[in-house]
Amino acid sequence: MNRLKKFLGSDRFRELFVYCVVGALTTLINYGVYIGVTHGWAALTGCAADHPTLILVATVAAWILSVAFAFWANKKYVFRSPGWSREVLRREVPGFVTARLLSLGFDVVFVEATVLLGMDHRIAKLLSNVIVVILNYFASKFWIFRRRDSR
């Protein structure tokens, strides 16, 4: 019981908990934009909401907005990365964008492939987002926002 109390009061637990909250909010933004674009465009044009080109466009739009939010929230609240100077941003932004581009590639391939295999595009998108959030945590923790010695 003492171990559990110690863990729940630790900075590691805080980081994981806040990352989960930020990940959930990022997923809501990503999914909301995705559904808004696919179903909004379908309603306006009569195009099928699961058309491959529309899925691609919606995924990219959702990615751009969710990555902008995720960078800000992860930097400020999860990993508490100090500073917004040009030097710090030059170090963090390229790594963050690179990791997210890799996750975008995974997202596009996963959703397109699972839709071709018969999965509903909304379910495929949710499943993909869960996998992406987990992969992005490790990229952020151990590569992008890792603590550096101040030598």
Short mmCIF file of C-alpha atoms in Angstrom, two decimals:
data_model
loop_
_atom_site.label_atom_id
_atom_site.label_comp_id
_atom_site.label_asym_id
_atom_site.label_seq_id
_atom_site.Cartn_x
_atom_site.Cartn_y
_atom_site.Cartn_z
CA MET A 1 0.00 0.00 0.00
CA ASN A 2 2.87 2.39 0.79
CA ARG A 3 4.38 1.73 -2.66
CA LEU A 4 1.08 2.64 -4.31
CA LYS A 5 0.78 5.85 -2.27
CA LYS A 6 4.37 6.74 -3.10
CA PHE A 7 3.80 6.12 -6.82
CA LEU A 8 0.53 8.10 -6.87
CA GLY A 9 2.36 11.03 -5.29
CA SER A 10 5.34 10.83 -7.60
CA ASP A 11 6.28 13.08 -10.50
CA ARG A 12 6.25 10.03 -12.77
CA PHE A 13 2.57 9.38 -11.99
CA ARG A 14 1.75 13.07 -12.51
CA GLU A 15 3.49 12.97 -15.88
CA LEU A 16 1.66 9.80 -17.00
CA PHE A 17 -1.70 11.08 -15.76
CA VAL A 18 -1.34 14.48 -17.43
CA TYR A 19 -0.07 12.81 -20.61
CA CYS A 20 -3.19 10.65 -20.66
CA VAL A 21 -5.39 13.73 -20.24
CA VAL A 22 -3.50 15.60 -22.97
CA GLY A 23 -3.59 12.47 -25.16
CA ALA A 24 -7.35 12.20 -24.67
CA LEU A 25 -7.84 15.88 -25.54
CA THR A 26 -5.55 15.54 -28.55
CA THR A 27 -7.51 12.48 -29.66
CA LEU A 28 -10.80 14.38 -29.26
CA ILE A 29 -9.44 17.22 -31.40
CA ASN A 30 -8.09 14.79 -33.99
CA TYR A 31 -11.24 12.72 -34.11
CA GLY A 32 -13.56 15.73 -34.02
CA VAL A 33 -11.80 17.41 -36.93
CA TYR A 34 -11.68 14.11 -38.83
CA ILE A 35 -15.42 13.46 -38.39
CA GLY A 36 -16.24 17.10 -39.07
CA VAL A 37 -14.32 17.10 -42.34
CA THR A 38 -15.48 13.68 -43.60
CA HIS A 39 -19.13 14.12 -42.70
CA GLY A 40 -19.22 17.86 -43.39
CA TRP A 41 -17.74 17.44 -46.86
CA ALA A 42 -20.00 14.46 -47.54
CA ALA A 43 -23.05 16.50 -46.56
CA LEU A 44 -22.00 19.44 -48.73
CA THR A 45 -21.03 17.46 -51.82
CA GLY A 46 -22.89 14.17 -51.63
CA CYS A 47 -19.55 12.34 -51.67
CA ALA A 48 -19.26 9.21 -49.53
CA ALA A 49 -17.76 9.97 -46.09
CA ASP A 50 -15.44 6.98 -46.43
CA HIS A 51 -14.03 7.93 -49.85
CA PRO A 52 -10.24 7.27 -49.75
CA THR A 53 -9.29 10.79 -50.85
CA LEU A 54 -11.62 12.36 -48.31
CA ILE A 55 -10.21 10.10 -45.57
CA LEU A 56 -6.69 11.28 -46.50
CA VAL A 57 -7.63 14.99 -46.52
CA ALA A 58 -9.53 14.68 -43.23
CA THR A 59 -6.67 12.79 -41.61
CA VAL A 60 -4.12 15.44 -42.61
CA ALA A 61 -6.35 18.32 -41.43
CA ALA A 62 -6.98 16.54 -38.13
CA TRP A 63 -3.26 15.87 -37.77
CA ILE A 64 -2.21 19.50 -38.25
CA LEU A 65 -4.62 20.85 -35.62
CA SER A 66 -4.01 18.08 -33.10
CA VAL A 67 -0.20 18.30 -33.44
CA ALA A 68 -0.24 22.05 -32.77
CA PHE A 69 -2.30 21.47 -29.63
CA ALA A 70 -0.21 18.45 -28.56
CA PHE A 71 3.10 20.32 -28.85
CA TRP A 72 1.89 23.17 -26.68
CA ALA A 73 0.22 20.93 -24.07
CA ASN A 74 3.05 18.38 -23.87
CA LYS A 75 5.71 21.06 -23.61
CA LYS A 76 3.88 23.12 -21.00
CA TYR A 77 1.97 20.60 -18.88
CA VAL A 78 3.32 17.08 -19.37
CA PHE A 79 7.08 17.33 -19.69
CA ARG A 80 7.38 20.89 -18.32
CA SER A 81 10.04 21.72 -20.83
CA PRO A 82 11.55 25.07 -19.89
CA GLY A 83 11.59 28.02 -22.20
CA TRP A 84 10.13 29.14 -25.46
CA SER A 85 13.33 30.67 -26.79
CA ARG A 86 14.35 30.16 -30.40
CA GLU A 87 17.15 27.84 -29.29
CA VAL A 88 14.80 25.61 -27.32
CA LEU A 89 12.16 25.60 -30.05
CA ARG A 90 14.79 24.81 -32.72
CA ARG A 91 15.68 21.75 -30.69
CA GLU A 92 12.16 20.57 -29.83
CA VAL A 93 9.91 21.47 -32.77
CA PRO A 94 11.76 19.48 -35.49
CA GLY A 95 11.83 16.33 -33.34
CA PHE A 96 8.19 16.74 -32.37
CA VAL A 97 7.09 17.30 -35.97
CA THR A 98 9.25 14.39 -37.20
CA ALA A 99 7.76 12.01 -34.63
CA ARG A 100 4.27 13.22 -35.48
CA LEU A 101 4.92 12.87 -39.24
CA LEU A 102 5.90 9.27 -38.62
CA SER A 103 2.72 8.77 -36.61
CA LEU A 104 0.74 10.48 -39.39
CA GLY A 105 2.19 7.98 -41.87
CA PHE A 106 1.19 5.15 -39.57
CA ASP A 107 -2.29 6.68 -39.11
CA VAL A 108 -2.93 7.05 -42.84
CA VAL A 109 -1.68 3.56 -43.71
CA PHE A 110 -3.50 1.93 -40.78
CA VAL A 111 -6.86 3.61 -41.43
CA GLU A 112 -6.72 3.10 -45.21
CA ALA A 113 -5.66 -0.56 -44.84
CA THR A 114 -8.26 -1.41 -42.22
CA VAL A 115 -11.01 0.28 -44.24
CA LEU A 116 -9.96 -1.78 -47.28
CA LEU A 117 -10.19 -4.87 -45.05
CA GLY A 118 -13.76 -3.95 -44.13
CA MET A 119 -13.43 -2.07 -40.82
CA ASP A 120 -15.60 1.01 -40.34
CA HIS A 121 -13.42 4.09 -40.86
CA ARG A 122 -14.52 5.65 -37.54
CA ILE A 123 -13.49 2.56 -35.53
CA ALA A 124 -10.22 2.31 -37.47
CA LYS A 125 -9.50 5.96 -36.69
CA LEU A 126 -10.10 5.50 -32.96
CA LEU A 127 -7.92 2.39 -32.79
CA SER A 128 -5.17 4.16 -34.73
CA ASN A 129 -5.31 7.13 -32.35
CA VAL A 130 -4.81 4.89 -29.31
CA ILE A 131 -1.69 3.33 -30.85
CA VAL A 132 -0.38 6.73 -31.94
CA VAL A 133 -0.79 8.24 -28.44
CA ILE A 134 1.28 5.43 -26.93
CA LEU A 135 4.04 5.70 -29.54
CA ASN A 136 4.14 9.48 -29.22
CA TYR A 137 4.57 9.30 -25.44
CA PHE A 138 7.79 7.35 -25.80
CA ALA A 139 9.07 9.65 -28.55
CA SER A 140 8.32 12.73 -26.43
CA LYS A 141 9.67 11.38 -23.17
CA PHE A 142 12.90 9.84 -24.41
CA TRP A 143 13.74 11.97 -27.43
CA ILE A 144 11.97 15.32 -27.80
CA PHE A 145 11.50 16.65 -24.26
CA ARG A 146 14.11 14.59 -22.44
CA ARG A 147 15.95 16.40 -19.69
CA ARG A 148 19.34 17.59 -20.85
CA ASP A 149 22.32 18.37 -18.66
CA SER A 150 22.97 22.10 -18.46
CA ARG A 151 26.71 21.88 -19.02
#
